[in-house]
Short mmCIF file of C-alpha atoms and ligand atoms in Angstrom, two decimals:
data_model
loop_
_atom_site.label_atom_id
_atom_site.label_comp_id
_atom_site.label_asym_id
_atom_site.label_seq_id
_atom_site.Cartn_x
_atom_site.Cartn_y
_atom_site.Cartn_z
CA MET N 5 -95.82 113.48 41.75
CA SER N 6 -96.91 115.90 44.26
CA TYR N 7 -100.36 117.18 44.08
CA ASN N 8 -101.43 120.43 46.07
CA GLU N 9 -104.11 120.32 48.68
CA LYS N 10 -107.03 121.19 46.36
CA ILE N 11 -106.38 118.29 44.24
CA ILE N 12 -105.87 115.78 47.05
CA ASN N 13 -108.91 116.93 48.88
CA HIS N 14 -111.05 116.08 45.65
CA PHE N 15 -109.37 112.93 45.29
CA LYS N 16 -109.67 111.96 48.94
CA ASN N 17 -113.22 112.75 49.20
CA PRO N 18 -114.73 113.08 45.92
CA LYS N 19 -118.36 114.61 45.74
CA ASN N 20 -121.01 113.26 43.58
CA TYR N 21 -119.37 109.87 42.72
CA GLY N 22 -121.36 106.58 41.67
CA LYS N 23 -123.90 105.61 39.30
CA MET N 24 -127.25 107.52 39.19
CA LYS N 25 -130.57 105.85 38.84
CA ASN N 26 -132.60 107.02 36.05
CA PRO N 27 -130.49 109.50 34.64
CA SER N 28 -131.78 111.89 31.96
CA ALA N 29 -128.64 111.53 29.87
CA VAL N 30 -125.23 109.77 30.26
CA GLY N 31 -121.75 110.73 28.77
CA LYS N 32 -119.19 108.16 28.24
CA LEU N 33 -115.66 108.87 27.44
CA ASP N 34 -112.53 106.84 26.68
CA ASN N 35 -109.34 109.07 26.92
CA LYS N 36 -106.97 108.12 24.01
CA ASN N 37 -103.99 109.64 25.69
CA CYS N 38 -103.65 107.29 28.64
CA GLY N 39 -106.73 104.79 28.54
CA ASP N 40 -108.89 106.50 31.30
CA VAL N 41 -112.41 106.05 31.27
CA MET N 42 -115.21 108.94 32.56
CA TRP N 43 -118.69 108.54 32.73
CA ILE N 44 -121.11 111.34 33.59
CA TYR N 45 -124.65 111.06 34.70
CA LEU N 46 -127.35 114.02 34.46
CA LYS N 47 -130.60 114.64 35.97
CA ILE N 48 -132.11 117.69 34.08
CA LYS N 49 -135.47 119.46 34.63
CA GLU N 50 -136.47 122.35 32.65
CA ASP N 51 -132.96 123.05 31.33
CA ILE N 52 -131.52 122.88 34.99
CA ILE N 53 -129.12 120.48 35.87
CA GLU N 54 -130.66 119.12 39.22
CA ASP N 55 -128.30 116.44 39.79
CA ILE N 56 -124.87 115.24 38.47
CA SER N 57 -122.71 112.14 39.29
CA PHE N 58 -119.57 110.48 37.81
CA GLU N 59 -117.70 107.41 37.57
CA THR N 60 -114.09 107.49 36.69
CA LEU N 61 -111.40 104.78 35.97
CA GLY N 62 -108.14 107.23 36.02
CA CYS N 63 -105.51 108.87 37.69
CA ALA N 64 -105.81 110.76 41.07
CA VAL N 65 -106.27 114.18 38.79
CA ALA N 66 -108.89 112.69 36.52
CA ILE N 67 -110.80 111.85 39.87
CA ALA N 68 -110.27 115.24 41.24
CA ASN N 69 -111.27 116.73 38.08
CA SER N 70 -114.49 114.86 38.04
CA SER N 71 -115.43 115.48 41.36
CA LEU N 72 -114.79 119.29 41.05
CA LEU N 73 -116.45 119.46 37.69
CA THR N 74 -119.82 117.82 39.40
CA THR N 75 -119.73 120.59 42.21
CA MET N 76 -119.52 123.29 39.60
CA VAL N 77 -122.14 121.94 37.44
CA LYS N 78 -124.82 121.16 40.19
CA GLY N 79 -127.79 123.44 39.93
CA LYS N 80 -126.76 125.34 36.90
CA THR N 81 -128.48 125.48 33.38
CA ILE N 82 -127.35 123.77 30.57
CA LYS N 83 -126.05 126.90 28.93
CA GLU N 84 -124.11 127.95 31.96
CA ALA N 85 -122.61 124.38 32.23
CA LEU N 86 -121.63 124.29 28.59
CA LYS N 87 -119.44 127.46 29.10
CA ILE N 88 -117.11 125.58 31.63
CA LYS N 89 -113.84 125.19 30.15
CA ASP N 90 -110.95 122.92 31.14
CA LYS N 91 -109.04 125.79 32.07
CA ASP N 92 -111.74 126.86 34.76
CA LEU N 93 -110.93 123.60 36.28
CA ILE N 94 -107.28 124.21 36.25
CA LYS N 95 -107.64 127.75 37.44
CA GLU N 96 -109.68 126.26 40.42
CA PHE N 97 -107.01 123.85 41.44
CA GLY N 98 -104.39 126.62 41.02
CA GLN N 99 -101.35 124.41 39.94
CA VAL N 100 -101.58 121.31 37.71
CA PRO N 101 -98.61 119.34 36.77
CA LYS N 102 -98.23 119.65 32.74
CA VAL N 103 -98.63 116.05 31.97
CA LYS N 104 -102.00 116.18 33.81
CA LEU N 105 -103.76 119.00 32.03
CA HIS N 106 -105.60 116.52 29.68
CA CYS N 107 -107.25 115.19 32.47
CA SER N 108 -109.30 118.53 33.15
CA PHE N 109 -109.97 118.45 29.29
CA LEU N 110 -111.26 114.88 29.67
CA ALA N 111 -113.70 115.88 32.23
CA VAL N 112 -115.25 118.94 30.32
CA LYS N 113 -115.50 116.69 27.20
CA ALA N 114 -117.39 113.91 29.22
CA LEU N 115 -119.80 116.59 30.60
CA LYS N 116 -120.39 117.78 27.16
CA LYS N 117 -121.11 114.34 25.83
CA ALA N 118 -123.61 113.85 28.54
CA ILE N 119 -125.47 117.03 27.60
CA ASN N 120 -125.51 116.05 24.03
CA ASN N 121 -126.83 112.73 24.87
CA TYR N 122 -129.57 114.70 26.59
CA TYR N 123 -130.52 116.49 23.44
CA GLU N 124 -129.95 113.24 21.13
CA LYS N 125 -132.69 111.60 23.12
CA GLY N 126 -134.96 114.41 21.88
CA SER N 127 -135.46 116.47 24.75
CA SER N 128 -135.13 119.79 23.15
CA SER N 129 -134.16 121.34 19.80
CA TYR N 130 -130.67 122.67 20.97
CA VAL N 131 -127.64 120.84 20.07
CA GLY N 132 -124.66 121.72 22.17
CA ARG N 133 -121.92 120.17 20.00
CA SER N 134 -119.06 118.57 21.86
CA ARG N 135 -115.76 119.34 20.57
CA MET H 13 -98.24 109.24 60.49
CA LYS H 14 -97.11 105.81 60.17
CA LYS H 15 -94.52 105.56 57.12
CA VAL H 16 -94.13 101.98 55.37
CA TYR H 17 -91.57 101.95 52.58
CA LEU H 18 -92.19 99.17 50.17
CA ASP H 19 -90.14 100.40 47.27
CA TYR H 20 -86.75 98.72 47.86
CA SER H 21 -86.01 97.92 44.14
CA ALA H 22 -85.75 101.91 43.73
CA THR H 23 -83.20 102.19 46.36
CA THR H 24 -82.45 100.99 49.93
CA PRO H 25 -81.40 102.63 53.08
CA VAL H 26 -77.88 102.52 54.06
CA ASP H 27 -77.26 99.71 56.66
CA GLU H 28 -76.11 100.96 59.90
CA ARG H 29 -72.82 98.84 59.67
CA VAL H 30 -72.11 99.78 56.26
CA PHE H 31 -72.66 103.80 57.21
CA LYS H 32 -70.35 103.23 60.34
CA LYS H 33 -67.55 101.71 58.15
CA MET H 34 -67.72 104.56 55.79
CA MET H 35 -67.65 107.31 58.35
CA PRO H 36 -63.88 107.70 58.57
CA PHE H 37 -63.36 108.04 54.65
CA PHE H 38 -64.79 111.45 54.53
CA SER H 39 -62.63 113.47 56.99
CA GLN H 40 -60.21 111.42 58.18
CA LYS H 41 -58.94 108.48 55.71
CA TYR H 42 -59.44 110.75 52.70
CA GLY H 43 -56.17 109.90 50.79
CA ASN H 44 -56.32 109.44 46.89
CA ALA H 45 -55.99 105.73 46.49
CA SER H 46 -53.54 106.33 43.41
CA SER H 47 -51.03 108.39 45.63
CA LEU H 48 -47.84 106.81 46.90
CA HIS H 49 -47.81 108.33 50.02
CA SER H 50 -49.32 106.52 53.28
CA PHE H 51 -52.49 108.57 53.09
CA GLY H 52 -53.00 107.09 49.54
CA GLN H 53 -51.82 103.54 50.36
CA GLU H 54 -54.26 103.42 53.21
CA SER H 55 -57.01 103.85 50.93
CA LYS H 56 -55.70 101.73 48.40
CA LEU H 57 -55.73 98.87 50.86
CA VAL H 58 -59.35 99.42 51.74
CA LEU H 59 -60.29 99.70 48.10
CA GLU H 60 -58.89 96.30 47.28
CA GLY H 61 -60.33 95.02 50.35
CA ALA H 62 -63.91 96.16 49.04
CA ARG H 63 -62.98 94.96 45.64
CA GLU H 64 -62.48 91.28 47.15
CA LYS H 65 -65.52 91.27 48.98
CA VAL H 66 -67.57 92.34 45.79
CA ALA H 67 -65.81 89.74 43.82
CA ASP H 68 -66.52 87.04 46.29
CA LEU H 69 -70.34 87.38 46.12
CA ILE H 70 -70.29 86.22 42.71
CA SER H 71 -67.27 83.59 42.74
CA ALA H 72 -65.16 86.18 40.65
CA SER H 73 -61.63 87.21 41.14
CA SER H 74 -60.55 90.73 42.30
CA GLU H 75 -58.95 91.90 39.04
CA GLU H 76 -62.35 91.25 37.43
CA ILE H 77 -64.16 93.74 39.21
CA ILE H 78 -64.27 97.62 37.77
CA PHE H 79 -65.74 99.97 40.01
CA THR H 80 -68.07 102.49 38.50
CA SER H 81 -70.37 105.08 39.82
CA SER H 82 -73.70 103.33 39.03
CA ALA H 83 -75.33 100.59 37.33
CA THR H 84 -76.46 102.62 34.47
CA GLU H 85 -72.51 103.30 33.79
CA SER H 86 -71.55 99.81 34.00
CA ASN H 87 -74.37 98.81 31.47
CA ASN H 88 -73.24 101.59 29.34
CA LEU H 89 -69.63 100.44 29.47
CA ALA H 90 -70.28 97.01 28.77
CA LEU H 91 -72.58 97.83 25.50
CA LYS H 92 -70.52 100.68 24.06
CA GLY H 93 -67.23 99.08 25.33
CA LEU H 94 -67.74 96.05 23.16
CA LEU H 95 -69.95 96.97 20.17
CA LYS H 96 -69.15 98.61 17.01
CA LYS H 97 -70.73 99.71 13.65
CA GLY H 98 -72.03 96.41 11.89
CA ASP H 99 -71.82 94.29 15.12
CA HIS H 100 -75.08 92.43 16.36
CA LEU H 101 -76.42 92.72 19.93
CA ILE H 102 -79.14 90.77 21.30
CA ILE H 103 -81.07 92.21 24.29
CA SER H 104 -84.45 91.31 25.70
CA SER H 105 -87.99 93.27 25.64
CA ILE H 106 -87.79 93.65 29.42
CA GLU H 107 -84.42 95.62 29.93
CA HIS H 108 -84.10 98.38 32.39
CA HIS H 109 -84.31 101.86 30.44
CA CYS H 110 -80.31 101.87 30.79
CA VAL H 111 -79.54 99.00 28.62
CA GLU H 112 -82.68 99.51 26.27
CA GLU H 113 -81.78 103.25 25.52
CA THR H 114 -77.71 102.44 25.15
CA ALA H 115 -78.97 99.83 22.61
CA ASN H 116 -81.17 102.57 21.05
CA TYR H 117 -78.01 104.70 20.90
CA LEU H 118 -76.12 102.18 19.57
CA LYS H 119 -78.54 101.25 16.74
CA ARG H 120 -78.45 105.11 15.61
CA GLU H 121 -74.63 104.19 15.35
CA GLY H 122 -74.89 101.54 12.97
CA VAL H 123 -75.06 98.50 15.61
CA LEU H 124 -77.73 95.86 14.67
CA VAL H 125 -80.11 95.10 17.57
CA THR H 126 -82.60 92.36 18.22
CA LYS H 127 -84.93 92.50 21.11
CA LEU H 128 -86.04 89.44 22.41
CA GLU H 129 -89.70 88.79 23.13
CA VAL H 130 -90.73 87.19 26.35
CA ASP H 131 -93.49 84.54 27.31
CA LYS H 132 -96.35 85.33 29.47
CA LYS H 133 -94.38 84.53 32.63
CA GLY H 134 -91.80 86.91 31.79
CA PHE H 135 -88.95 84.45 30.23
CA VAL H 136 -86.87 85.36 27.63
CA LYS H 137 -87.68 83.37 24.03
CA ASP H 138 -86.10 82.43 20.97
CA LEU H 139 -82.13 82.94 21.70
CA GLN H 140 -80.67 80.48 19.68
CA LYS H 141 -83.02 81.46 16.77
CA ASN H 142 -81.85 85.15 16.97
CA ILE H 143 -78.26 84.28 16.75
CA GLN H 144 -76.50 85.70 13.53
CA LYS H 145 -72.75 85.34 12.32
CA ASN H 146 -72.06 88.90 13.38
CA THR H 147 -73.61 88.70 16.89
CA VAL H 148 -71.10 90.09 19.39
CA LEU H 149 -72.84 90.37 22.63
CA ILE H 150 -76.08 89.06 24.50
CA SER H 151 -77.30 91.25 27.17
CA ILE H 152 -80.16 90.18 29.15
CA ILE H 153 -81.23 91.46 32.55
CA HIS H 154 -80.98 88.82 35.47
CA ALA H 155 -84.01 89.83 37.49
CA SER H 156 -86.54 92.35 36.23
CA ASN H 157 -86.68 95.45 38.29
CA GLU H 158 -90.29 95.54 37.54
CA ILE H 159 -91.97 92.16 37.34
CA GLY H 160 -89.30 90.35 39.51
CA VAL H 161 -88.91 87.40 37.25
CA ILE H 162 -85.27 85.85 37.10
CA GLN H 163 -84.22 84.48 34.04
CA ASP H 164 -82.19 81.20 33.60
CA ILE H 165 -78.70 82.93 33.21
CA GLU H 166 -77.08 79.68 33.26
CA LYS H 167 -78.81 78.32 30.25
CA ILE H 168 -78.49 81.61 28.28
CA GLY H 169 -74.84 81.65 29.13
CA LYS H 170 -74.18 78.05 27.77
CA ILE H 171 -75.97 79.07 24.61
CA ALA H 172 -73.60 82.18 24.22
CA LYS H 173 -70.68 80.17 25.01
CA LYS H 174 -71.59 77.37 22.23
CA ASN H 175 -72.00 80.15 19.79
CA ASN H 176 -68.64 82.10 20.75
CA ILE H 177 -70.77 85.24 21.79
CA LEU H 178 -70.20 87.12 24.85
CA PHE H 179 -72.90 87.24 27.60
CA HIS H 180 -73.57 90.46 29.77
CA THR H 181 -76.16 90.43 32.55
CA ASP H 182 -77.46 93.60 34.43
CA ALA H 183 -78.04 92.09 37.88
CA ALA H 184 -78.73 95.22 39.60
CA GLN H 185 -81.80 93.57 41.34
CA SER H 186 -80.48 90.22 42.02
CA PHE H 187 -76.90 90.91 43.10
CA GLY H 188 -76.76 90.27 46.85
CA LYS H 189 -80.35 88.74 47.00
CA VAL H 190 -79.89 85.32 45.24
CA PRO H 191 -76.70 83.49 44.52
CA ILE H 192 -74.81 84.24 41.59
CA ASP H 193 -71.76 82.44 39.98
CA VAL H 194 -70.10 84.12 37.14
CA LYS H 195 -68.98 80.75 35.71
CA TYR H 196 -71.23 81.18 32.60
CA ILE H 197 -71.06 85.07 32.60
CA ASP H 198 -68.71 87.24 30.84
CA LEU H 199 -69.82 90.66 32.17
CA LEU H 200 -72.23 91.34 34.99
CA THR H 201 -73.63 94.76 36.38
CA ALA H 202 -73.98 94.99 40.18
CA SER H 203 -74.91 98.19 42.28
CA SER H 204 -74.32 99.23 45.85
CA HIS H 205 -77.64 101.17 46.53
CA LYS H 206 -79.89 98.21 45.93
CA ILE H 207 -78.07 96.16 48.70
CA TYR H 208 -78.11 98.68 51.56
CA GLY H 209 -74.98 100.35 50.40
CA PRO H 210 -74.51 103.92 49.51
CA LYS H 211 -75.54 105.53 46.18
CA GLY H 212 -72.49 106.50 43.88
CA ALA H 213 -71.04 103.01 43.74
CA ALA H 214 -71.17 99.86 41.48
CA CYS H 215 -69.23 97.57 39.52
CA LEU H 216 -68.92 95.84 36.15
CA TYR H 217 -67.51 92.51 36.47
CA VAL H 218 -65.40 91.68 33.17
CA LYS H 219 -63.97 88.19 32.84
CA LYS H 220 -60.29 87.92 32.30
CA GLY H 221 -59.20 88.53 28.62
CA ILE H 222 -62.27 90.58 27.37
CA LYS H 223 -61.06 93.80 26.19
CA LEU H 224 -63.24 96.70 26.50
CA THR H 225 -63.12 100.40 25.19
CA PRO H 226 -63.57 102.81 28.16
CA LEU H 227 -65.99 105.57 28.29
CA LEU H 228 -63.88 107.71 30.03
CA HIS H 229 -60.17 108.73 29.12
CA GLY H 230 -57.81 109.76 32.08
CA GLY H 231 -55.76 108.66 34.75
CA GLY H 232 -55.61 104.80 34.12
CA GLN H 233 -57.56 103.94 37.32
CA GLU H 234 -59.35 100.46 36.96
CA GLN H 235 -56.89 99.12 34.45
CA GLY H 236 -57.75 102.04 32.28
CA LEU H 237 -61.25 101.18 31.96
CA ARG H 238 -62.73 103.90 34.33
CA PRO H 239 -60.29 106.60 35.06
CA SER H 240 -61.34 109.00 37.88
CA THR H 241 -60.20 109.60 41.55
CA TYR H 242 -61.80 106.93 43.55
CA ASN H 243 -65.05 107.55 45.45
CA ILE H 244 -63.54 105.92 48.39
CA SER H 245 -66.30 106.16 50.96
CA ALA H 246 -68.91 104.72 48.56
CA ILE H 247 -66.64 101.89 47.47
CA VAL H 248 -65.78 100.85 51.07
CA GLY H 249 -69.78 101.08 51.80
CA PHE H 250 -70.32 98.87 48.61
CA GLY H 251 -67.91 96.26 49.95
CA LYS H 252 -69.32 96.20 53.52
CA ALA H 253 -72.77 95.81 51.83
CA ALA H 254 -71.72 92.88 49.71
CA GLU H 255 -70.26 91.23 52.64
CA ILE H 256 -73.21 91.71 54.62
CA ALA H 257 -75.45 90.58 51.83
CA GLY H 258 -73.20 87.43 51.43
CA LYS H 259 -73.27 86.48 55.11
CA GLU H 260 -77.04 87.04 55.77
CA MET H 261 -78.48 86.18 52.23
CA GLU H 262 -80.45 83.10 53.41
CA LYS H 263 -81.93 84.66 56.24
CA ASP H 264 -82.86 87.89 54.39
CA TYR H 265 -84.22 85.80 51.58
CA ASN H 266 -86.28 83.38 53.66
CA HIS H 267 -88.06 86.45 55.65
CA GLN H 268 -88.85 88.34 52.43
CA VAL H 269 -90.09 85.14 50.69
CA PHE H 270 -92.30 84.75 53.50
CA LEU H 271 -93.63 88.35 53.51
CA ARG H 272 -93.93 88.09 49.74
CA ASP H 273 -96.00 85.08 49.56
CA LYS H 274 -98.34 86.45 52.47
CA ILE H 275 -98.95 89.54 50.23
CA ILE H 276 -99.52 87.48 47.06
CA GLU H 277 -101.84 85.22 48.87
CA GLU H 278 -104.02 87.95 50.26
CA ALA H 279 -103.90 90.32 47.41
CA LEU H 280 -105.12 87.37 44.92
CA LYS H 281 -108.27 86.95 47.16
CA ILE H 282 -109.18 90.41 45.79
CA LYS H 283 -111.63 90.23 42.97
CA GLY H 284 -109.84 91.18 39.87
CA CYS H 285 -106.52 90.98 41.16
CA TYR H 286 -103.63 88.99 39.28
CA LEU H 287 -100.08 88.65 39.60
CA ASN H 288 -97.85 89.86 36.90
CA GLY H 289 -94.71 87.39 36.29
CA ASP H 290 -94.09 83.94 37.01
CA ASN H 291 -94.95 83.20 40.77
CA GLN H 292 -91.79 80.88 41.48
CA LYS H 293 -88.76 82.22 39.81
CA ARG H 294 -88.90 85.68 40.99
CA LEU H 295 -86.92 87.98 43.24
CA PRO H 296 -87.77 87.32 46.91
CA ASN H 297 -88.64 91.05 47.48
CA ASN H 298 -90.82 91.67 44.41
CA ILE H 299 -94.49 91.48 44.05
CA ASN H 300 -96.06 93.09 40.79
CA LEU H 301 -100.10 93.10 40.65
CA ARG H 302 -102.56 94.44 38.76
CA PHE H 303 -106.22 95.27 39.45
CA SER H 304 -108.88 95.34 37.02
CA GLY H 305 -111.01 98.41 37.02
CA ILE H 306 -108.80 100.93 38.79
CA GLU H 307 -105.70 102.76 37.52
CA GLY H 308 -102.46 102.47 39.41
CA GLU H 309 -101.35 105.99 39.68
CA ALA H 310 -104.44 106.72 41.81
CA LEU H 311 -103.81 103.80 43.72
CA VAL H 312 -100.21 104.76 44.45
CA ILE H 313 -101.25 108.18 45.40
CA LYS H 314 -104.08 106.70 47.68
CA LEU H 315 -101.40 104.51 49.57
CA ASP H 316 -99.16 107.43 49.59
CA LEU H 317 -101.77 109.40 51.66
CA GLU H 318 -101.54 106.56 54.07
CA GLY H 319 -97.84 106.87 54.46
CA ILE H 320 -97.13 103.72 52.14
CA ALA H 321 -94.66 104.04 49.35
CA VAL H 322 -94.95 101.78 46.37
CA SER H 323 -94.86 102.08 42.56
CA THR H 324 -96.79 101.43 39.43
CA GLY H 325 -96.37 100.70 35.51
CA SER H 326 -99.58 102.70 34.34
CA ALA H 327 -99.50 105.06 31.64
CA CYS H 328 -100.74 107.86 33.86
CA ALA H 329 -97.79 107.78 36.05
CA SER H 330 -95.35 108.00 33.30
CA ALA H 331 -94.00 111.41 31.70
CA LYS H 332 -95.13 110.10 28.58
CA LEU H 333 -98.45 108.71 29.18
CA GLU H 334 -97.24 105.28 28.06
CA PRO H 335 -97.87 102.16 29.91
CA SER H 336 -94.66 100.08 30.89
CA SER H 337 -93.19 98.57 28.06
CA VAL H 338 -92.16 95.60 30.20
CA LEU H 339 -95.84 94.92 31.13
CA LEU H 340 -96.82 95.16 27.52
CA ALA H 341 -94.09 92.82 26.81
CA LEU H 342 -95.65 90.31 28.83
CA GLY H 343 -98.56 90.41 26.52
CA LEU H 344 -100.88 92.75 28.58
CA LYS H 345 -103.04 94.99 27.24
CA PRO H 346 -102.68 98.86 28.06
CA HIS H 347 -105.80 98.87 30.06
CA GLN H 348 -104.37 95.79 32.01
CA ALA H 349 -101.10 97.41 32.66
CA HIS H 350 -103.17 100.51 33.74
CA GLY H 351 -104.01 98.74 36.98
CA SER H 352 -100.34 97.53 37.96
CA LEU H 353 -98.66 97.83 41.42
CA ARG H 354 -95.27 97.00 42.13
CA ILE H 355 -94.43 96.29 45.58
CA SER H 356 -90.78 95.74 46.73
CA LEU H 357 -89.79 94.46 50.04
CA GLY H 358 -86.35 94.74 52.18
CA LYS H 359 -84.85 93.07 54.71
CA TYR H 360 -86.27 95.73 57.04
CA THR H 361 -89.97 95.11 56.16
CA THR H 362 -91.85 93.74 59.11
CA GLU H 363 -94.83 91.54 59.03
CA LYS H 364 -96.70 94.27 60.88
CA GLU H 365 -95.83 96.66 58.04
CA ILE H 366 -97.25 94.13 55.68
CA ASP H 367 -100.51 93.66 57.85
CA TYR H 368 -100.85 97.36 57.51
CA PHE H 369 -100.28 97.62 53.94
CA LEU H 370 -102.78 94.83 53.23
CA LYS H 371 -105.34 96.55 55.29
CA ILE H 372 -104.96 99.67 53.55
CA LEU H 373 -104.76 98.01 50.15
CA LEU H 374 -107.99 96.19 50.35
CA LYS H 375 -109.75 99.49 51.53
CA SER H 376 -108.14 101.79 48.70
CA VAL H 377 -108.90 99.27 45.92
CA LYS H 378 -112.43 99.02 47.45
CA GLU H 379 -112.75 102.82 47.31
CA LEU H 380 -111.63 103.39 43.82
CA LYS H 381 -113.62 100.72 42.46
CA GLN H 382 -116.64 102.52 44.09
CA ILE H 383 -115.65 105.33 41.88
CA SER H 384 -115.08 103.32 38.87
CA PRO H 385 -117.39 102.67 35.95
CA TYR H 386 -116.19 98.97 36.11
CA LYS H 387 -116.44 97.36 39.45
C1 PLP O 422 -82.10 96.12 36.99
C2 PLP O 422 -81.57 97.54 36.95
N1 PLP O 422 -80.61 98.12 36.30
C3 PLP O 422 -80.10 99.40 36.27
C4 PLP O 422 -80.59 100.23 37.10
C5 PLP O 422 -79.98 101.64 37.40
O1 PLP O 422 -79.40 101.99 38.47
P1 PLP O 422 -78.81 103.40 38.69
O2 PLP O 422 -80.17 104.26 38.43
O3 PLP O 422 -78.27 103.47 40.07
O4 PLP O 422 -77.70 103.65 37.69
C6 PLP O 422 -81.60 100.03 38.23
C7 PLP O 422 -82.26 100.90 38.81
O5 PLP O 422 -83.25 101.22 38.92
C8 PLP O 422 -82.21 98.44 37.87
O6 PLP O 422 -83.16 98.17 38.59
S1 FES O 423 -106.40 110.82 33.01
FE1 FES O 423 -104.66 109.48 32.52
S2 FES O 423 -103.22 110.89 33.43
FE2 FES O 423 -104.94 111.67 34.12
#
C-alpha cells in the first residue's frame, strides 16, 4: 500500500496523541470492520474544545486520521466540531485508498462519541447524537 | 536510505550465477526445444539438464517432473487434473490461496472438500478420521508460507498410501530449503522464484503411473500435460537455482537458522510479543510474531519508512479487511491476528541487517504502543 505524503507525515509525527489527564469527556470506539480501536479525549470549557488527544490501535491511515482530526478540532466550538465529516478528512489528505475510507469515518465517529459523552455527563442540555 | 529486504517468502532476488546461466538463452540460444534442427536440439539438451537438476533435489526421476509457469499453476494442475464430480478432496485450513481457491472452485463443480483443522502450533489434525470411501486426494502444504510450520509429510504420505489415496504437497516454500524425498509423496509443487531462480518457472512432480487431465491442450509438450513452447531461459534458471540450492542447502540452512533464532530470542523480550506457529519444526527463514496492543499494517508501514520490507496477516492490510485465515486457523482471535508480523529471511541476509531490523522494530513497537490505548 502506498500512501501520500500528507498521510505519511501525520502517521510519522502524529499530533496530540496520548492519554489526557482529567478530560471533560472520552469517546471510545471499536471498529467492527477491521477491529481497530480509537479513543478521543476532550477538554471543554464553555463549549470550546480547548484540548483534544487520541489513542488509536489501528492502521497507518487510522492513526493519520486521528492526528489530523485533532488538529482540525482544537480550539473549535462543539457546534463547529460536530460539522466535521469524514469527507473533510479525506479531502484534506487528498487521496485515500478505497479500502481505507472507513478509517476516516471511524475518527469522526469517535469524536461524536466523545462529545456525546460530554453531554451525557450533564454539562448542557444539547445532545449531539452520534450516527 | 538503508534498505533491508526481509520478505524472501514473497519472492527472492535471482542469484548472480543463475542469471549468468540464463543470459545466452534470450538472444543467442533461442531455439524452440520442440524443433528438430540444431537450434531446437541445443535447447532440448539444456531443458533436460534442468529437469534432472530439479528431480535430483527431491530424489525423483526426470520423467516425473512437469515444468509449469508457476506454483499456482502446478497446484491447479494437481487438483483439477485429478478430481471430478463426486470425488472427495482433503486439504488443510492453512493452504496457500491457490490451493484453497482451487478447492473452492472444485467444490462448486461437485467435488466434496474437507478442510482439516490444525492445532495451536499449526500441525494438521484428524487426517485418518476424515478419510472417506471416495477420497481421491489429500493435498497438504509442506511448509506454511505464513507461519513457516513444516508438516510431517512422511507420516501423511504413509496414511495416504495405506488408504490407497494420492498425496499432493505444495512445497513452494520448502523446496530447496530443507531436504525432501518423494518416497511417500505422489505429487509435489515446487517453484523457482522462491529459491533465487527467475519468476515464470515451476514444476509439478508426478509419480510414475499417475494419470492427470491437463489444464491446457495443445502441442503435446511435457507428456501432453503442459503444452506451450518452453520458457527455456526461465527453466534453465530454475535448474541452476535447484542445483545451487542442493549444494549449499546445509550452509544456507545454518546461516538462516542462526539469524532466525536471534530475531525470535530478541523479539520475545518485548512485552506482549509472541511467536506464531511451532518453534522447532519451522522453515529456517520464517519468523511470525504477534504484538499485543498494536496493528500489523501500521507496523509494516513504519518499518517500510525505515527501509525494511516485511509483511503482516492483519485485517487492515487485506483488501477484504479480514485477518489471515491461517492465523485464525491456529485459534488466534482476530485482535491477536491484528498485531501479526511475518519476517522471512534469505541466504543474503546478514547479521548486520538483523541488528538494524531489531533496533528499528523495538523503536517502532514502542512508538505505536505510545499511540495505542492498550499499552
Ligand atoms: C506455499 C505457496 N504456494 C504457492 C505459491 C504461489 O506461487 P506463485 O504466485 O509463484 O504461483 C506461493 C507463493 O507465495 C506459496 O508460498
Ligand atoms: S482502521 Fe482498519 S483499516 Fe484502517
